[in-house]
Amino acid sequence: MTTYGERLAAMNKAHVWHPFTQMKDYNNSEPLIIERGEGIRLFDMQGRAYYDGFSSVWLNVHGHNVPELNEAIADQLGRVAHSTLLGMANIPAIELAGKLAEIAPQGLTKVFYSDSGATGVEIALKMAFQYWHNRGTKGKTTFATMNQAYHGDTIGAVSVGAIPLYHETFRPMLFPSRVIPYPYAYRHEGGEQGAMESTLSALRQLLETEADRIAALIVEPIVQGASGIIVMPPGCLREMAALCRKHDVLLIADEVATGFGRTGAMFACELEGVAPDLMVVGKGLTGGYLPVAATLATDKVYEAFYADYEEQKTFFHGHSFTGNPLGCAVALASLKLLEERRMVEGVEAKASFVARKLAALNDRPHVGEIRQKGLMIGIELVRDKVSREAYGWTERIGVRASLRARELGMLTRPLGNVIVFIPPLASSEAELDEMTDILAASIVHATEGGTAS
Ligand SMILES: *Cc1c(COP(=O)(O)O)cnc(C)c1O
C-alpha cells in the first residue's frame, strides 16, 4: 500500500518540471509538498510547519489563509471570475487602478495590467520604445540597465537582465542593452562612495554620448534583489533619476520586489523622492495571493499614445487575463489591510529588531556582509572574511544553509552565496525572533559545522 503522499511524490517526479531547478538534484531529494498555510507558516503533507522566511519567493505580505483576503476572492467569485479588459472594464480593475494611482509616486496616473513581473517589465519596455516612436523621435531604440540586474524571465526582460548564469545562454535571442555598473559597495575597492561614483560617472558618460539612442533606463530602485539583495548607497537613485531627466531618457522603476512596504516605504522610489516615468509592480500587489502585475505610466507617456485611431498610436499589447477581477479584488483587499493595520509604518520597528538580532552574526568568521533595507535582508557568506574571497559555486554554501534552515523549520532560498531573509510584513516580533534564530543557526551550521567537529 502506498500513501497518497507517496503517490503525489512519484507523480511530481514523473510530471512536474520545476522553475529554476536542476531536476536531477531535485529528483534525488525528498520533495517538500505544501498542503496548507496559516499565518506566516506553511505546512507539508506530514503536518510539519515551516516559517515562510522568504515570503514564498518575496510575494507574501499578510501571511497565508488570511480571512479578509479569502473573503475578497470568494465575494468576487460569486459575481464573476473573469471578463476581459480589452475594450471593456470590470469593477475591481477600475477600483484598483484608482487606488494604485493614489498611492504611487507622483505623476503615475495610468495603470496597465498584466499577470507577472516579467510581463509588467515587457510592457514598460514596449511603452518606452513606442513612446519615442509615437512622438516621432528617431533612434531612441535601446535600453540602459545595470550590471547584475534581474527583471524577469521573458525575452525582453532577459534582454535588460545582466546575471550571466541566468541570461548568457540566451544572448543570441536578445536585443542588446547598455549596461552600467551597479553600486556594489562591498565588492568595490572604493567602498560606498567609490561604488556610487563609478555608477554615476558611467551613467553620465553614457547619457552624454548616447542619450539620443536610449529610450529608457530600467532600474531596481534602492535594492537590487536577485543579484544578492544589494542596497544602493544613499542618494544614488536620486542622482540617477536626475541624470535621466536631464538627458531626456525615460526612467523605468522595477518595483516588483521592492513595492508595497517591503523596504519601509510604500515604494522604494519614495525613499529618495524619485518619481519615475514608468513603474512596474507585481509580487506583493495581491498580498502574494494571485498573479496580477501592473505597469504604471505618467500622463506624459500616456498622451504620446492618445491620438486619432488613424494615426496608429495605439498600444497594441494585452494578455488574456489582463485586469483579472479575482486578482484585482484581492489586491484591493490587501492594500486595505496594509492601510488599516498601518503595516508600512510598522516595517521600521520590525526591521530594526531584525537588525539587532542579526548583528551578532557579524562576529562569525564566514559572514561577509549583512545587507538590509526594511524587511529585505541578504547575508553574504565568504570563505575568507579578510580578503572577502567568495565560496566556490560548487560548494553550494547558500543551498546548504537553506537546507539546514528547512530542517529547523524555516523556508528560504539562497541567491548563490547570499542567504535571503524576506519574511512576510505581517510577521510578529516573536516570529521574527524565532526566524532570525533559525537563520543564524543555519548559517553557523553551514559555514562552521564541518570545521567544529
Ligand atoms: C521577481 C522579479 C521580477 C519578475 O517577476 P515575475 O512575477 O517572477 O515574472 C521582475 N523584477 C524584479 C525586480 C523581481 O524581483
PDB file of C-alpha atoms in Angstrom, residues 176-376:
ATOM      1  CA  PRO A 176      21.431  44.431 -26.910  1.00  0.00           C
ATOM      2  CA  SER A 177      21.283  46.765 -23.894  1.00  0.00           C
ATOM      3  CA  ARG A 178      23.798  49.194 -22.483  1.00  0.00           C
ATOM      4  CA  VAL A 179      24.957  48.085 -19.042  1.00  0.00           C
ATOM      5  CA  ILE A 180      26.251  50.424 -16.346  1.00  0.00           C
ATOM      6  CA  PRO A 181      27.792  49.153 -13.099  1.00  0.00           C
ATOM      7  CA  TYR A 182      25.526  48.626 -10.107  1.00  0.00           C
ATOM      8  CA  PRO A 183      26.982  50.175  -6.923  1.00  0.00           C
ATOM      9  CA  TYR A 184      28.023  47.024  -5.072  1.00  0.00           C
ATOM     10  CA  ALA A 185      29.943  48.692  -2.260  1.00  0.00           C
ATOM     11  CA  TYR A 186      31.110  45.503  -0.542  1.00  0.00           C
ATOM     12  CA  ARG A 187      32.950  44.435  -3.677  1.00  0.00           C
ATOM     13  CA  HIS A 188      34.144  47.859  -4.823  1.00  0.00           C
ATOM     14  CA  GLU A 189      37.612  48.972  -3.783  1.00  0.00           C
ATOM     15  CA  GLY A 190      36.317  52.479  -3.152  1.00  0.00           C
ATOM     16  CA  GLY A 191      33.534  51.316  -0.823  1.00  0.00           C
ATOM     17  CA  GLU A 192      30.172  53.073  -0.878  1.00  0.00           C
ATOM     18  CA  GLN A 193      31.487  56.370  -2.165  1.00  0.00           C
ATOM     19  CA  GLY A 194      33.618  54.771  -4.862  1.00  0.00           C
ATOM     20  CA  ALA A 195      30.873  52.426  -5.983  1.00  0.00           C
ATOM     21  CA  MET A 196      28.389  55.254  -6.292  1.00  0.00           C
ATOM     22  CA  GLU A 197      30.864  57.403  -8.230  1.00  0.00           C
ATOM     23  CA  SER A 198      31.557  54.548 -10.654  1.00  0.00           C
ATOM     24  CA  THR A 199      27.865  54.130 -11.322  1.00  0.00           C
ATOM     25  CA  LEU A 200      27.106  57.800 -11.715  1.00  0.00           C
ATOM     26  CA  SER A 201      30.107  58.548 -13.893  1.00  0.00           C
ATOM     27  CA  ALA A 202      29.300  55.603 -16.170  1.00  0.00           C
ATOM     28  CA  LEU A 203      25.695  56.752 -16.475  1.00  0.00           C
ATOM     29  CA  ARG A 204      26.757  60.354 -17.051  1.00  0.00           C
ATOM     30  CA  GLN A 205      29.185  59.309 -19.762  1.00  0.00           C
ATOM     31  CA  LEU A 206      26.659  57.012 -21.415  1.00  0.00           C
ATOM     32  CA  LEU A 207      23.977  59.681 -21.473  1.00  0.00           C
ATOM     33  CA  GLU A 208      26.300  62.451 -22.617  1.00  0.00           C
ATOM     34  CA  THR A 209      27.359  60.416 -25.623  1.00  0.00           C
ATOM     35  CA  GLU A 210      24.354  58.243 -26.416  1.00  0.00           C
ATOM     36  CA  ALA A 211      21.174  59.668 -24.902  1.00  0.00           C
ATOM     37  CA  ASP A 212      19.780  60.113 -28.403  1.00  0.00           C
ATOM     38  CA  ARG A 213      19.871  56.328 -28.831  1.00  0.00           C
ATOM     39  CA  ILE A 214      18.461  55.378 -25.425  1.00  0.00           C
ATOM     40  CA  ALA A 215      14.735  55.063 -24.820  1.00  0.00           C
ATOM     41  CA  ALA A 216      14.899  54.372 -21.093  1.00  0.00           C
ATOM     42  CA  LEU A 217      16.973  53.276 -18.137  1.00  0.00           C
ATOM     43  CA  ILE A 218      15.482  50.411 -16.162  1.00  0.00           C
ATOM     44  CA  VAL A 219      16.455  50.037 -12.526  1.00  0.00           C
ATOM     45  CA  GLU A 220      15.584  48.061  -9.412  1.00  0.00           C
ATOM     46  CA  PRO A 221      15.227  51.045  -7.070  1.00  0.00           C
ATOM     47  CA  ILE A 222      17.267  51.096  -3.823  1.00  0.00           C
ATOM     48  CA  VAL A 223      17.622  47.301  -3.617  1.00  0.00           C
ATOM     49  CA  GLN A 224      18.846  45.059  -6.402  1.00  0.00           C
ATOM     50  CA  GLY A 225      17.157  41.805  -5.499  1.00  0.00           C
ATOM     51  CA  ALA A 226      18.131  38.671  -7.391  1.00  0.00           C
ATOM     52  CA  SER A 227      21.788  39.714  -7.625  1.00  0.00           C
ATOM     53  CA  GLY A 228      22.038  39.263  -3.850  1.00  0.00           C
ATOM     54  CA  ILE A 229      19.928  41.912  -2.068  1.00  0.00           C
ATOM     55  CA  ILE A 230      22.376  44.718  -2.755  1.00  0.00           C
ATOM     56  CA  VAL A 231      21.447  48.088  -1.277  1.00  0.00           C
ATOM     57  CA  MET A 232      22.337  51.283  -3.168  1.00  0.00           C
ATOM     58  CA  PRO A 233      24.364  53.955  -1.385  1.00  0.00           C
ATOM     59  CA  PRO A 234      22.104  56.808  -0.223  1.00  0.00           C
ATOM     60  CA  GLY A 235      21.482  59.421  -2.886  1.00  0.00           C
ATOM     61  CA  CYS A 236      22.448  57.220  -5.805  1.00  0.00           C
ATOM     62  CA  LEU A 237      18.948  56.633  -7.156  1.00  0.00           C
ATOM     63  CA  ARG A 238      18.104  60.318  -6.863  1.00  0.00           C
ATOM     64  CA  GLU A 239      21.205  61.253  -8.875  1.00  0.00           C
ATOM     65  CA  MET A 240      20.450  58.624 -11.487  1.00  0.00           C
ATOM     66  CA  ALA A 241      16.907  59.903 -11.888  1.00  0.00           C
ATOM     67  CA  ALA A 242      18.188  63.469 -12.260  1.00  0.00           C
ATOM     68  CA  LEU A 243      20.643  62.415 -14.976  1.00  0.00           C
ATOM     69  CA  CYS A 244      17.878  60.642 -16.898  1.00  0.00           C
ATOM     70  CA  ARG A 245      15.654  63.682 -16.698  1.00  0.00           C
ATOM     71  CA  LYS A 246      18.467  65.989 -17.791  1.00  0.00           C
ATOM     72  CA  HIS A 247      19.191  63.877 -20.875  1.00  0.00           C
ATOM     73  CA  ASP A 248      15.575  63.126 -21.769  1.00  0.00           C
ATOM     74  CA  VAL A 249      15.786  59.397 -21.127  1.00  0.00           C
ATOM     75  CA  LEU A 250      12.770  57.726 -19.511  1.00  0.00           C
ATOM     76  CA  LEU A 251      13.219  56.102 -16.110  1.00  0.00           C
ATOM     77  CA  ILE A 252      11.567  52.721 -15.517  1.00  0.00           C
ATOM     78  CA  ALA A 253      11.441  51.696 -11.855  1.00  0.00           C
ATOM     79  CA  ASP A 254      11.050  47.955 -11.424  1.00  0.00           C
ATOM     80  CA  GLU A 255       9.364  47.839  -8.016  1.00  0.00           C
ATOM     81  CA  VAL A 256       8.284  44.222  -8.431  1.00  0.00           C
ATOM     82  CA  ALA A 257      10.355  43.123  -5.433  1.00  0.00           C
ATOM     83  CA  THR A 258      10.520  46.389  -3.502  1.00  0.00           C
ATOM     84  CA  GLY A 259       6.912  47.565  -3.744  1.00  0.00           C
ATOM     85  CA  PHE A 260       4.172  47.571  -1.090  1.00  0.00           C
ATOM     86  CA  GLY A 261       6.160  48.327   2.014  1.00  0.00           C
ATOM     87  CA  ARG A 262       8.966  45.834   1.656  1.00  0.00           C
ATOM     88  CA  THR A 263      11.723  48.450   2.084  1.00  0.00           C
ATOM     89  CA  GLY A 264       9.894  50.517   4.693  1.00  0.00           C
ATOM     90  CA  ALA A 265       8.168  52.879   2.254  1.00  0.00           C
ATOM     91  CA  MET A 266       5.167  52.014   0.103  1.00  0.00           C
ATOM     92  CA  PHE A 267       7.537  52.120  -2.881  1.00  0.00           C
ATOM     93  CA  ALA A 268      11.335  52.223  -2.701  1.00  0.00           C
ATOM     94  CA  CYS A 269      11.427  55.218  -5.072  1.00  0.00           C
ATOM     95  CA  GLU A 270       9.824  57.292  -2.315  1.00  0.00           C
ATOM     96  CA  LEU A 271      12.869  56.796  -0.107  1.00  0.00           C
ATOM     97  CA  GLU A 272      14.690  59.249  -2.371  1.00  0.00           C
ATOM     98  CA  GLY A 273      11.756  61.281  -3.628  1.00  0.00           C
ATOM     99  CA  VAL A 274      12.052  59.783  -7.108  1.00  0.00           C
ATOM    100  CA  ALA A 275       9.056  59.861  -9.454  1.00  0.00           C
ATOM    101  CA  PRO A 276       9.770  57.547 -12.404  1.00  0.00           C
ATOM    102  CA  ASP A 277       8.091  57.761 -15.826  1.00  0.00           C
ATOM    103  CA  LEU A 278       7.089  54.101 -15.672  1.00  0.00           C
ATOM    104  CA  MET A 279       6.822  51.813 -12.683  1.00  0.00           C
ATOM    105  CA  VAL A 280       6.296  48.054 -12.597  1.00  0.00           C
ATOM    106  CA  VAL A 281       4.650  46.314  -9.658  1.00  0.00           C
ATOM    107  CA  GLY A 282       3.838  42.655  -9.095  1.00  0.00           C
ATOM    108  CA  LYS A 283       4.746  40.158  -6.379  1.00  0.00           C
ATOM    109  CA  GLY A 284       3.233  41.790  -3.249  1.00  0.00           C
ATOM    110  CA  LEU A 285       0.468  43.613  -5.161  1.00  0.00           C
ATOM    111  CA  THR A 286      -2.090  40.902  -4.369  1.00  0.00           C
ATOM    112  CA  GLY A 287      -0.532  40.183  -0.986  1.00  0.00           C
ATOM    113  CA  GLY A 288       1.085  37.252  -2.779  1.00  0.00           C
ATOM    114  CA  TYR A 289      -2.263  35.606  -3.495  1.00  0.00           C
ATOM    115  CA  LEU A 290      -2.854  35.752  -7.248  1.00  0.00           C
ATOM    116  CA  PRO A 291      -0.844  36.598 -10.370  1.00  0.00           C
ATOM    117  CA  VAL A 292      -1.568  40.260 -11.046  1.00  0.00           C
ATOM    118  CA  ALA A 293       1.030  42.822 -12.063  1.00  0.00           C
ATOM    119  CA  ALA A 294       0.745  46.386 -13.274  1.00  0.00           C
ATOM    120  CA  THR A 295       2.760  48.915 -15.226  1.00  0.00           C
ATOM    121  CA  LEU A 296       2.063  52.474 -14.157  1.00  0.00           C
ATOM    122  CA  ALA A 297       2.704  55.387 -16.504  1.00  0.00           C
ATOM    123  CA  THR A 298       2.656  59.158 -16.321  1.00  0.00           C
ATOM    124  CA  ASP A 299       0.279  61.352 -18.276  1.00  0.00           C
ATOM    125  CA  LYS A 300       3.240  62.386 -20.416  1.00  0.00           C
ATOM    126  CA  VAL A 301       3.786  58.793 -21.558  1.00  0.00           C
ATOM    127  CA  TYR A 302       0.069  58.096 -21.922  1.00  0.00           C
ATOM    128  CA  GLU A 303      -0.516  61.183 -24.025  1.00  0.00           C
ATOM    129  CA  ALA A 304       2.001  60.048 -26.632  1.00  0.00           C
ATOM    130  CA  PHE A 305      -0.385  57.172 -27.393  1.00  0.00           C
ATOM    131  CA  TYR A 306      -3.568  59.238 -27.227  1.00  0.00           C
ATOM    132  CA  ALA A 307      -4.493  60.128 -30.777  1.00  0.00           C
ATOM    133  CA  ASP A 308      -6.957  59.641 -33.566  1.00  0.00           C
ATOM    134  CA  TYR A 309      -7.314  55.981 -34.479  1.00  0.00           C
ATOM    135  CA  GLU A 310      -5.891  56.538 -37.973  1.00  0.00           C
ATOM    136  CA  GLU A 311      -2.593  57.712 -36.528  1.00  0.00           C
ATOM    137  CA  GLN A 312      -1.939  54.133 -35.335  1.00  0.00           C
ATOM    138  CA  LYS A 313      -0.519  55.158 -31.996  1.00  0.00           C
ATOM    139  CA  THR A 314      -2.477  52.544 -30.051  1.00  0.00           C
ATOM    140  CA  PHE A 315      -0.543  50.392 -27.598  1.00  0.00           C
ATOM    141  CA  PHE A 316      -1.131  47.010 -29.204  1.00  0.00           C
ATOM    142  CA  HIS A 317      -0.461  44.807 -26.236  1.00  0.00           C
ATOM    143  CA  GLY A 318      -2.575  42.682 -23.895  1.00  0.00           C
ATOM    144  CA  HIS A 319      -2.914  39.344 -22.178  1.00  0.00           C
ATOM    145  CA  SER A 320      -5.902  37.041 -21.828  1.00  0.00           C
ATOM    146  CA  PHE A 321      -6.101  37.651 -18.089  1.00  0.00           C
ATOM    147  CA  THR A 322      -5.285  41.378 -18.097  1.00  0.00           C
ATOM    148  CA  GLY A 323      -7.201  43.023 -15.237  1.00  0.00           C
ATOM    149  CA  ASN A 324      -8.479  39.734 -13.801  1.00  0.00           C
ATOM    150  CA  PRO A 325     -11.299  40.618 -11.361  1.00  0.00           C
ATOM    151  CA  LEU A 326     -10.399  37.995  -8.735  1.00  0.00           C
ATOM    152  CA  GLY A 327      -6.790  39.182  -8.667  1.00  0.00           C
ATOM    153  CA  CYS A 328      -7.748  42.859  -8.579  1.00  0.00           C
ATOM    154  CA  ALA A 329     -10.266  42.197  -5.795  1.00  0.00           C
ATOM    155  CA  VAL A 330      -7.674  40.534  -3.591  1.00  0.00           C
ATOM    156  CA  ALA A 331      -5.140  43.266  -4.388  1.00  0.00           C
ATOM    157  CA  LEU A 332      -7.638  45.854  -3.187  1.00  0.00           C
ATOM    158  CA  ALA A 333      -8.255  43.876  -0.006  1.00  0.00           C
ATOM    159  CA  SER A 334      -4.522  43.547   0.547  1.00  0.00           C
ATOM    160  CA  LEU A 335      -3.961  47.296   0.153  1.00  0.00           C
ATOM    161  CA  LYS A 336      -6.851  47.931   2.541  1.00  0.00           C
ATOM    162  CA  LEU A 337      -5.220  45.716   5.181  1.00  0.00           C
ATOM    163  CA  LEU A 338      -1.867  47.444   4.622  1.00  0.00           C
ATOM    164  CA  GLU A 339      -3.546  50.744   5.435  1.00  0.00           C
ATOM    165  CA  GLU A 340      -5.816  49.613   8.262  1.00  0.00           C
ATOM    166  CA  ARG A 341      -3.024  47.814  10.054  1.00  0.00           C
ATOM    167  CA  ARG A 342      -0.522  50.575   9.286  1.00  0.00           C
ATOM    168  CA  MET A 343       1.843  47.897   8.100  1.00  0.00           C
ATOM    169  CA  VAL A 344       4.215  50.029   6.037  1.00  0.00           C
ATOM    170  CA  GLU A 345       4.691  52.274   9.057  1.00  0.00           C
ATOM    171  CA  GLY A 346       5.349  49.164  11.119  1.00  0.00           C
ATOM    172  CA  VAL A 347       8.218  47.940   8.958  1.00  0.00           C
ATOM    173  CA  GLU A 348      10.813  50.216  10.527  1.00  0.00           C
ATOM    174  CA  ALA A 349      10.420  48.815  14.051  1.00  0.00           C
ATOM    175  CA  LYS A 350      10.420  45.230  12.779  1.00  0.00           C
ATOM    176  CA  ALA A 351      13.436  45.953  10.604  1.00  0.00           C
ATOM    177  CA  SER A 352      15.455  47.370  13.485  1.00  0.00           C
ATOM    178  CA  PHE A 353      14.508  44.399  15.647  1.00  0.00           C
ATOM    179  CA  VAL A 354      15.831  42.077  12.922  1.00  0.00           C
ATOM    180  CA  ALA A 355      18.972  44.197  12.518  1.00  0.00           C
ATOM    181  CA  ARG A 356      19.689  43.971  16.240  1.00  0.00           C
ATOM    182  CA  LYS A 357      19.119  40.228  16.232  1.00  0.00           C
ATOM    183  CA  LEU A 358      21.365  39.621  13.238  1.00  0.00           C
ATOM    184  CA  ALA A 359      24.159  41.951  14.367  1.00  0.00           C
ATOM    185  CA  ALA A 360      25.782  39.151  16.376  1.00  0.00           C
ATOM    186  CA  LEU A 361      26.391  37.300  13.116  1.00  0.00           C
ATOM    187  CA  ASN A 362      28.929  39.956  12.173  1.00  0.00           C
ATOM    188  CA  ASP A 363      31.400  38.235  14.512  1.00  0.00           C
ATOM    189  CA  ARG A 364      31.181  34.914  12.684  1.00  0.00           C
ATOM    190  CA  PRO A 365      34.191  34.038  10.524  1.00  0.00           C
ATOM    191  CA  HIS A 366      32.268  33.480   7.274  1.00  0.00           C
ATOM    192  CA  VAL A 367      29.693  36.237   7.388  1.00  0.00           C
ATOM    193  CA  GLY A 368      30.981  38.818   4.904  1.00  0.00           C
ATOM    194  CA  GLU A 369      28.207  41.354   4.907  1.00  0.00           C
ATOM    195  CA  ILE A 370      24.681  41.676   6.250  1.00  0.00           C
ATOM    196  CA  ARG A 371      22.637  43.863   3.912  1.00  0.00           C
ATOM    197  CA  GLN A 372      19.213  45.139   4.788  1.00  0.00           C
ATOM    198  CA  LYS A 373      16.567  47.598   3.683  1.00  0.00           C
ATOM    199  CA  GLY A 374      13.346  47.253   5.630  1.00  0.00           C
ATOM    200  CA  LEU A 375      12.344  43.599   5.651  1.00  0.00           C
ATOM    201  CA  MET A 376      14.565  42.691   2.721  1.00  0.00           C
TER     202      MET A 376
END
